[in-house]
Structures are given as C-alpha cells and as structure tokens.
Short mmCIF file of C-alpha atoms in Angstrom, two decimals:
data_model
loop_
_atom_site.label_atom_id
_atom_site.label_comp_id
_atom_site.label_asym_id
_atom_site.label_seq_id
_atom_site.Cartn_x
_atom_site.Cartn_y
_atom_site.Cartn_z
CA MET E 24 108.62 83.03 101.20
CA ARG E 25 110.08 85.05 98.29
CA MET E 26 110.35 88.84 98.26
CA GLN E 27 108.93 91.08 96.34
CA GLY E 28 94.06 101.72 91.05
CA VAL E 29 91.34 99.96 92.88
CA LYS E 30 88.60 102.12 94.03
CA VAL E 31 88.48 101.81 97.61
CA GLY E 32 85.02 102.94 97.91
CA ALA E 33 83.68 100.28 95.69
CA LEU E 34 85.69 97.67 97.60
CA ALA E 35 84.16 99.03 100.85
CA LEU E 36 80.73 98.35 99.35
CA VAL E 37 81.67 94.82 98.44
CA ALA E 38 83.10 94.31 101.89
CA ALA E 39 80.00 95.50 103.50
CA ALA E 40 77.87 93.25 101.46
CA VAL E 41 79.97 90.23 102.18
CA LEU E 42 80.12 91.13 105.88
CA ALA E 43 76.36 91.39 106.04
CA ALA E 44 76.02 87.85 104.40
CA CYS E 45 78.26 86.21 106.77
CA GLY E 46 77.44 88.19 109.95
CA GLY E 47 80.90 88.84 110.89
CA SER E 48 81.27 89.79 114.47
CA ASP E 49 84.52 91.93 114.13
CA GLY E 50 83.30 93.95 111.11
CA PHE E 51 85.64 92.25 108.62
CA PRO E 52 84.74 90.58 105.38
CA THR E 53 86.80 87.38 106.25
CA LEU E 54 85.75 83.79 105.69
CA THR E 55 84.53 83.55 109.36
CA GLY E 56 83.92 87.35 109.97
CA ASP E 57 86.69 87.41 112.41
CA LYS E 58 89.71 89.83 112.57
CA PRO E 59 92.34 88.92 110.02
CA LEU E 60 95.47 87.24 111.56
CA VAL E 61 98.82 89.21 111.71
CA ILE E 62 101.56 86.60 110.92
CA GLY E 63 105.14 87.69 111.78
CA HIS E 64 106.85 86.95 108.54
CA ARG E 65 110.23 85.14 109.63
CA GLY E 66 109.64 86.77 112.94
CA ALA E 67 109.85 90.59 112.85
CA ALA E 68 112.03 90.61 109.64
CA GLY E 69 111.67 94.34 109.20
CA TYR E 70 113.56 94.90 112.51
CA LEU E 71 115.75 91.97 113.42
CA PRO E 72 117.45 89.18 111.44
CA ASP E 73 115.13 86.46 110.01
CA HIS E 74 114.22 83.38 111.94
CA THR E 75 115.72 84.04 115.26
CA LEU E 76 114.18 83.68 118.75
CA GLU E 77 114.71 87.30 119.22
CA GLY E 78 113.00 88.13 116.01
CA TYR E 79 109.96 85.84 116.90
CA LYS E 80 109.71 87.34 120.33
CA LYS E 81 109.94 90.97 118.79
CA ALA E 82 106.93 89.95 116.51
CA ILE E 83 104.90 88.87 119.39
CA GLU E 84 105.58 92.00 121.29
CA LEU E 85 104.46 93.93 118.17
CA GLY E 86 101.13 92.23 118.14
CA ALA E 87 101.71 89.08 115.80
CA ASP E 88 99.09 86.27 116.27
CA PHE E 89 101.28 83.77 114.68
CA ILE E 90 105.07 83.52 114.04
CA GLU E 91 106.40 81.97 110.99
CA PRO E 92 109.51 79.65 110.92
CA ASP E 93 110.66 78.24 107.55
CA LEU E 94 111.98 74.86 108.19
CA VAL E 95 115.02 72.97 106.81
CA ALA E 96 116.81 70.01 108.20
CA THR E 97 120.35 69.49 109.47
CA LYS E 98 122.73 66.79 108.57
CA ASP E 99 121.52 64.94 111.80
CA GLY E 100 117.96 65.27 110.91
CA VAL E 101 117.04 68.36 113.25
CA LEU E 102 114.48 70.72 111.98
CA VAL E 103 115.80 74.34 112.22
CA ALA E 104 114.46 77.73 111.19
CA ARG E 105 116.23 79.17 108.18
CA HIS E 106 114.70 80.74 105.07
CA GLU E 107 116.50 78.42 102.62
CA PRO E 108 118.77 75.27 102.70
CA ASN E 109 121.41 77.68 101.47
CA ILE E 110 122.51 79.77 104.38
CA THR E 111 125.13 81.86 102.72
CA GLY E 112 123.00 85.03 102.76
CA THR E 113 121.32 84.62 106.31
CA THR E 114 124.39 83.52 108.56
CA ASP E 115 127.92 84.49 109.03
CA VAL E 116 129.13 81.09 107.74
CA SER E 117 131.15 82.77 104.79
CA GLN E 118 133.32 84.39 107.50
CA ARG E 119 134.06 81.09 109.39
CA ALA E 120 137.40 79.76 108.31
CA GLU E 121 136.61 76.55 109.95
CA PHE E 122 133.77 75.81 107.47
CA ALA E 123 135.38 77.08 104.36
CA GLY E 124 135.79 73.58 103.00
CA ARG E 125 131.87 73.25 103.33
CA LYS E 126 131.31 75.56 100.41
CA THR E 127 129.84 73.47 97.73
CA LYS E 128 127.18 73.42 94.83
CA LYS E 129 123.83 71.79 95.06
CA THR E 130 120.68 71.69 92.93
CA VAL E 131 117.55 73.18 94.71
CA ASP E 132 114.31 72.96 92.61
CA GLY E 133 116.29 72.44 89.37
CA VAL E 134 118.65 75.32 90.02
CA VAL E 135 122.28 75.04 90.74
CA GLU E 136 123.23 76.97 93.74
CA GLU E 137 126.71 77.60 95.41
CA GLY E 138 127.29 78.25 99.08
CA TRP E 139 126.79 76.53 102.54
CA PHE E 140 123.81 74.25 103.08
CA VAL E 141 122.12 73.37 106.28
CA SER E 142 122.13 69.65 105.26
CA ASP E 143 125.82 69.62 105.41
CA PHE E 144 126.06 70.75 109.15
CA THR E 145 125.05 69.05 112.23
CA LEU E 146 122.91 70.95 114.82
CA ALA E 147 125.96 71.43 116.97
CA GLU E 148 127.96 72.99 114.23
CA LEU E 149 125.00 75.15 113.08
CA LYS E 150 124.59 76.40 116.61
CA THR E 151 128.09 78.04 116.44
CA LEU E 152 127.00 80.17 113.61
CA ARG E 153 125.17 83.48 113.88
CA ALA E 154 122.19 85.08 111.88
CA ILE E 155 122.63 88.18 109.76
CA GLN E 156 120.12 90.61 108.19
CA PRO E 157 119.76 89.49 104.43
CA LEU E 158 118.47 92.89 103.21
CA ALA E 159 121.18 95.54 102.91
CA GLU E 160 118.60 98.37 103.41
CA ARG E 161 117.62 96.99 106.90
CA ASP E 162 119.32 97.42 110.27
CA GLN E 163 122.66 95.52 110.26
CA SER E 164 123.54 96.28 113.78
CA TYR E 165 122.29 92.91 115.09
CA ASN E 166 124.38 90.80 112.76
CA GLY E 167 126.30 88.08 114.39
CA LYS E 168 124.33 88.23 117.75
CA PHE E 169 121.72 85.62 117.42
CA GLN E 170 121.75 81.76 117.13
CA ILE E 171 119.69 79.65 114.54
CA PRO E 172 116.81 78.13 116.58
CA THR E 173 115.41 74.57 116.34
CA PHE E 174 111.72 74.12 115.54
CA GLU E 175 111.12 72.95 119.12
CA GLU E 176 112.76 76.05 120.53
CA VAL E 177 110.33 78.17 118.47
CA LEU E 178 107.38 76.12 119.73
CA ASP E 179 108.66 76.48 123.22
CA LEU E 180 108.89 80.24 122.76
CA ALA E 181 105.34 80.50 121.54
CA LYS E 182 104.08 78.59 124.45
CA SER E 183 105.93 80.67 127.04
CA GLU E 184 105.12 83.91 125.41
CA SER E 185 101.45 82.90 125.18
CA VAL E 186 101.59 82.72 129.01
CA ARG E 187 103.43 85.90 129.38
CA VAL E 188 101.24 88.02 127.13
CA GLY E 189 97.99 86.24 128.04
CA ARG E 190 96.97 85.26 124.52
CA THR E 191 97.60 82.31 122.32
CA ILE E 192 100.53 82.72 119.94
CA GLY E 193 100.28 80.43 116.99
CA VAL E 194 103.17 78.85 115.00
CA TYR E 195 103.00 78.83 111.12
CA PRO E 196 105.68 76.59 109.84
CA GLU E 197 106.74 76.18 106.17
CA THR E 198 108.24 73.01 104.89
CA LYS E 199 110.97 74.38 102.72
CA HIS E 200 111.77 72.64 99.33
CA PRO E 201 110.33 69.16 100.47
CA THR E 202 111.71 67.53 97.11
CA TYR E 203 115.15 68.80 97.79
CA HIS E 204 115.05 67.42 101.32
CA VAL E 205 113.79 64.07 100.16
CA ASN E 206 116.84 63.99 97.70
CA GLN E 207 119.05 64.62 100.61
CA GLY E 208 117.58 61.72 102.54
CA LEU E 209 115.97 64.14 104.95
CA LYS E 210 112.31 64.07 104.49
CA LEU E 211 110.66 66.98 106.48
CA GLU E 212 107.16 65.83 106.94
CA ASP E 213 107.58 62.98 109.32
CA ARG E 214 109.97 64.82 111.47
CA LEU E 215 107.42 67.69 111.49
CA LEU E 216 104.63 65.42 112.38
CA ALA E 217 106.54 63.73 115.29
CA ILE E 218 107.32 67.04 116.87
CA LEU E 219 103.72 68.31 116.52
CA ALA E 220 102.46 65.13 118.09
CA LYS E 221 104.98 65.65 120.91
CA TYR E 222 103.39 69.07 121.61
CA GLY E 223 99.79 67.68 121.17
CA TYR E 224 99.15 69.74 117.99
CA THR E 225 97.14 67.30 116.01
CA SER E 226 93.69 69.02 115.28
CA LYS E 227 92.35 71.97 113.58
CA SER E 228 91.94 73.85 116.96
CA SER E 229 95.72 73.50 117.61
CA PRO E 230 97.69 76.73 117.37
CA VAL E 231 99.63 75.64 114.26
CA ILE E 232 99.11 76.01 110.48
CA VAL E 233 101.52 74.26 108.05
CA GLN E 234 102.31 75.68 104.63
CA SER E 235 104.22 74.62 101.65
CA PHE E 236 104.62 75.58 97.95
CA GLU E 237 104.65 71.88 96.90
CA VAL E 238 101.42 69.80 96.75
CA SER E 239 102.29 66.22 97.10
CA ASN E 240 103.59 66.75 100.59
CA LEU E 241 100.54 68.61 101.76
CA LYS E 242 98.43 65.83 100.60
CA TYR E 243 100.60 63.36 102.48
CA LEU E 244 100.30 65.51 105.70
CA ARG E 245 96.51 65.54 105.30
CA THR E 246 96.37 61.76 105.60
CA LYS E 247 98.50 62.06 108.86
CA THR E 248 97.09 65.09 110.64
CA GLN E 249 94.17 67.33 111.04
CA VAL E 250 96.12 70.59 111.71
CA ARG E 251 95.33 73.32 109.33
CA LEU E 252 97.33 73.18 106.01
CA VAL E 253 98.00 75.98 103.56
CA GLN E 254 98.79 75.81 99.90
CA LEU E 255 101.35 78.48 99.01
CA VAL E 256 101.22 80.10 95.59
CA ASP E 257 104.21 81.68 94.01
CA ALA E 258 105.23 83.38 90.69
CA ASP E 259 108.32 84.91 89.15
CA ASP E 260 107.28 88.52 88.70
CA VAL E 261 104.54 91.03 87.86
CA ASN E 262 104.71 92.11 84.31
CA PRO E 263 104.34 95.95 83.42
CA ASP E 264 100.67 95.49 82.60
CA GLY E 265 100.04 93.72 85.94
CA SER E 266 99.81 90.23 84.59
CA ILE E 267 101.58 87.54 86.43
CA SER E 268 104.96 86.22 84.99
CA LEU E 269 105.41 82.63 85.49
CA VAL E 270 109.15 81.52 84.76
CA ALA E 271 110.84 78.40 86.23
CA PRO E 272 111.44 77.49 88.99
CA TYR E 273 108.63 79.89 90.14
CA ASP E 274 106.19 78.80 87.60
CA LYS E 275 104.74 75.78 89.40
CA PRO E 276 105.08 73.61 92.55
CA TYR E 277 108.48 71.83 91.98
CA ASP E 278 106.78 68.45 92.60
CA PHE E 279 104.73 69.24 89.49
CA ALA E 280 107.88 69.85 87.47
CA VAL E 281 109.38 66.62 88.71
CA ALA E 282 106.10 64.68 87.83
CA GLY E 283 105.77 66.41 84.33
CA ASP E 284 102.52 67.87 85.32
CA SER E 285 101.73 70.98 83.21
CA ARG E 286 99.72 72.97 85.69
CA THR E 287 101.23 76.16 87.08
CA PHE E 288 100.74 78.11 90.35
CA ALA E 289 98.04 80.07 88.49
CA SER E 290 96.31 76.77 87.78
CA LEU E 291 95.79 76.28 91.53
CA LEU E 292 93.78 79.63 91.74
CA THR E 293 91.22 78.92 89.09
CA SER E 294 87.82 78.03 90.42
CA SER E 295 88.33 74.29 89.73
CA GLY E 296 91.84 74.47 91.23
CA LEU E 297 90.69 75.86 94.48
CA LYS E 298 88.12 73.14 94.78
CA GLU E 299 90.98 70.64 94.43
CA VAL E 300 93.11 72.54 96.94
CA LYS E 301 90.15 72.32 99.44
CA THR E 302 90.36 68.48 99.16
CA TYR E 303 93.69 68.72 101.14
CA ALA E 304 94.10 72.15 102.56
CA ASP E 305 92.39 74.66 104.62
CA GLY E 306 93.68 77.80 103.05
CA ILE E 307 95.99 79.33 100.45
CA GLY E 308 98.80 81.66 100.82
CA PRO E 309 98.98 83.50 97.45
CA TRP E 310 101.67 86.17 96.62
CA LYS E 311 99.51 89.26 97.01
CA PRO E 312 99.58 90.31 93.33
CA TYR E 313 97.39 87.44 92.65
CA LEU E 314 94.63 89.20 94.63
CA ILE E 315 95.19 92.82 93.68
CA PRO E 316 97.64 93.48 90.80
CA SER E 317 99.51 96.57 90.04
CA LYS E 318 100.80 98.07 86.77
CA LEU E 319 103.10 100.61 85.33
CA VAL E 320 101.66 103.34 83.35
CA ASP E 321 102.79 105.10 80.12
CA GLU E 322 100.68 108.18 79.79
CA ASN E 323 103.10 109.60 77.17
CA LYS E 324 102.75 106.42 74.98
CA ASP E 325 106.52 106.49 74.36
CA GLY E 326 107.01 102.76 75.25
CA LYS E 327 108.64 103.71 78.64
CA PRO E 328 107.02 103.35 82.18
CA ASP E 329 106.49 106.83 83.62
CA ASP E 330 108.51 107.72 86.68
CA LEU E 331 105.50 108.82 88.72
CA ASN E 332 107.43 110.15 91.78
CA GLY E 333 110.29 111.76 89.65
CA ASP E 334 113.13 109.97 91.47
CA GLY E 335 114.77 108.91 88.16
CA LYS E 336 114.11 105.18 88.74
CA ILE E 337 111.28 102.75 88.32
CA ASP E 338 110.12 100.62 91.14
CA GLU E 339 106.94 99.78 93.16
CA ARG E 340 106.37 103.48 93.83
CA ASP E 341 105.71 103.91 90.04
CA ARG E 342 103.14 101.30 89.94
CA VAL E 343 99.33 101.75 90.11
CA MET E 344 96.95 99.45 91.96
CA MET E 345 94.28 97.63 89.66
CA PRO E 346 90.97 96.29 90.46
CA ALA E 347 91.00 93.08 92.56
CA THR E 348 90.78 89.63 90.91
CA ASP E 349 88.24 87.08 91.71
CA VAL E 350 90.74 84.85 93.51
CA LEU E 351 89.61 85.81 97.12
CA LYS E 352 86.08 85.67 96.36
CA ASN E 353 86.40 82.20 94.71
CA ALA E 354 88.67 80.97 97.48
CA HIS E 355 86.11 81.87 100.13
CA ALA E 356 83.30 80.30 98.09
CA ALA E 357 85.35 77.11 98.12
CA GLY E 358 85.67 77.29 101.92
CA LEU E 359 89.50 78.36 101.88
CA PHE E 360 90.90 81.13 104.04
CA VAL E 361 93.34 83.40 102.29
CA HIS E 362 96.75 84.62 103.77
CA PRO E 363 98.65 86.73 101.21
CA TYR E 364 102.48 87.47 101.44
CA THR E 365 104.56 89.54 101.83
CA PHE E 366 103.69 93.01 103.19
CA ARG E 367 106.68 95.19 103.77
CA SER E 368 106.77 98.83 104.86
CA GLU E 369 109.62 100.45 103.05
CA ALA E 370 108.52 103.26 100.79
CA ARG E 371 110.12 101.64 97.74
CA ARG E 372 108.07 98.54 98.25
CA LEU E 373 104.69 100.34 98.12
CA ALA E 374 102.65 101.28 95.12
CA SER E 375 101.92 104.85 94.33
CA ASN E 376 98.37 104.76 95.60
CA PHE E 377 99.58 104.23 99.22
CA LYS E 378 101.82 107.41 99.16
CA GLY E 379 104.46 105.80 101.39
CA ASP E 380 101.92 104.65 104.05
CA PRO E 381 102.05 100.87 104.67
CA LYS E 382 98.94 100.95 106.64
CA ALA E 383 97.04 102.05 103.48
CA GLU E 384 98.03 98.92 101.76
CA TYR E 385 96.99 96.74 104.65
CA ARG E 386 93.64 98.55 104.82
CA LEU E 387 92.98 97.89 101.05
CA PHE E 388 93.59 94.09 101.60
CA TYR E 389 91.66 94.02 104.85
CA ASP E 390 88.72 95.68 103.01
CA LEU E 391 88.87 93.00 100.22
CA GLY E 392 88.47 90.33 102.92
CA VAL E 393 91.86 88.66 103.46
CA ASP E 394 91.87 86.29 106.49
CA GLY E 395 95.46 87.15 107.41
CA VAL E 396 98.68 88.77 106.16
CA PHE E 397 102.28 87.86 106.29
CA ALA E 398 104.01 90.98 107.60
CA ASP E 399 107.71 91.94 108.00
CA PHE E 400 106.60 94.79 110.34
CA PRO E 401 103.77 93.17 112.40
CA ASP E 402 103.06 96.37 114.35
CA HIS E 403 102.00 98.19 111.16
CA ALA E 404 99.68 95.26 110.21
CA LYS E 405 98.28 95.34 113.59
CA ALA E 406 97.76 99.19 113.70
CA ALA E 407 96.02 99.15 110.31
CA ARG E 408 93.61 96.18 111.41
CA ASP E 409 92.82 97.50 114.88
CA ASN E 410 92.48 101.16 114.06
#
C-alpha cells in the first residue's frame, strides 16, 4: 500500500458503549469484540527491506498475527512478493549491468513509469536480484542481502513459523495492479486461487485474507473462493483542512477508470457504498485519514500553516487530529471489519497529538474500534494493543 484533535475521553465512552453492546471478550470495540489484528506491513518494513522472508520472519518475532505480501507476476507466471511491478526502488536491479537492457517504460494505472518491471524477468532471473530498503531514512545496512520470495515461500514460512511460535500466523496477500497484469497477459487471480487451493485455503476460517484496490477482481474472487476478501480504499493526499484529496490515479479503483465509472474511492465508504462492498468482501482496508483525519492549523490567520514544533518545516508533526468520521461505525453496521493502513513510527510521521509516541496513535485507533492495523513496526502495534 501507499505511504503516507479528537477527544480521547469521548472516544473511550463511545468505545465502552459499543463494547457493552457487542459483549467483546477482550475489551475492544471491534466488530467481534476480539483483539485487533497486528498485520506486518510488507513484513517488518520499519526494520528490514520490504517483502523478504527475513522481514516476514522478523514481523512474526515481533508479534504480528498476519504478514502481508504484495503480489506481482514474473514473466513466466510465478507470483512473487514485491510492492510494485516496477522494482527499481526496491531491488538492486539498477546496479546489475547484465540487466541494463531491460530498463523500459510501461503504463501502470494510466501513468507512464520508467524502470525495470517484474513482468520482464523470469523467476530464475529475479532470484539473482537482492532487496533494498526503499526509504532513505531507514536502516540501509541490509541492502543486497535478501532474495525476492515467491508467494509459496511466504506461505511455507507462515506454516513453519506457526509451528515454531505455537500460534497461527496468517498471510494477507494483495493483488497489485490487477488491470496492469491482465494487460501483460498475467492475470493474478487464477494463479492466486490455484496456490491457495494447493494449501487448502478455501474457507473463511483459512489463515488468509486477500486484498485489492480494484473491485472487479474481488467480485471475481468471491465467485471462486470463500476466503476473506478486503476492499482497499486509497486517496491522493490529505488537504490542509483535513479533507481527502482525490486526484488520479489515486482517486478511484483503476478498473472504475477503465470502465468509465464516475465513482471514487470515497464513494465506496458511503453507507450505500459499504453495503455494496459487503456483497463481495468481508472487510475494508481504508487509508487511516478516512477514519480519523488531521488538519494543519493557522492560529495567526496569515494564510500559512503554523509550525507547531518550531523545526522550520511543515509535516505530520504540525497536524492536529480531528474527530473521527462515521466510516468505521457505518462499516461495522454493514458487517464489515476495518483494517486501516499504514501505521509508521518515525516522529515525522506522527501528528502533534501523539508527541512522538507511536503507541499513542495506535491506542486512538484501537479505542475507535478498528479490527486490525497495517504496521511497519509490529512490535509497537502489539505493545499498544496488549498493554
């Protein structure tokens, strides 16, 4: 998934009322009353390069209940874990002279990108590459050390780690850019279904949840499997006033754009939109500002946002959390669980209310009633939940 004040007392009262109504056994106002899931976003992305077996294992060691592989397809049709079809920023491919001629341009969700693409590499070729940390602010010392795993290798890891740690580790794959893959002759869904069937994962009780930003592929999957499905909900940005910015290609599911459907991602989160989502999915994965937005402030009324922490720049630390929207309440009313993304622990990614403490952000969303969180630092998510 892409990167990126409420009154806590009032929220706690709301949470208590919801909990009393649902009789939650763990003391959380989730859809079922169970503890919210900790989902290791791309593994343990805050510590190790994204989408590596080592990163997934780290996430499990840090307490993740699920690990999340983004799935793309190789030239020979193998599902592998990479954040995007374009692997320029997540592997050392640009440093490999033998693949210099593979650099090209492709259109992904209507946007022309330049780089190296998984669909131009066989699995054997891809296995010669090594993962790198895509965010410069994070530890770069593991660059070049870890291979790109296949989806089956991720499933095998989850199974073996479940035995080792004595608890079931779930896998939460995302089908990345389904329309792009169809245009490459590499439809993801049937390949995914075949692998899930091989592992016996075909029911709602299976330790797997499949997610996508597009809609038609989820509807197709619903006709073929009963594993849990999640509709992801994106946006372009958050405006200074806290409203959601919807600019292409992050304004709507790309299959909507291709079909000429005027609905946006925000349309999916209306009461009627959520009811429709429930006809083909079990949950939603919204970008977290859809649930609790934040805004910049201008106390001086000079037309410029205030630098709340006085560091000379404007970022998340200068934003103030706002009251929660009705999205979670309406989703739960429709019978949908809610797993927002992405929670990151760096101080510059935390609103002023949290005073640099990532656990404070988690607690706010747990009090609201989210059913799980996509976390780059699973240990922080677990600590905030369990303590």
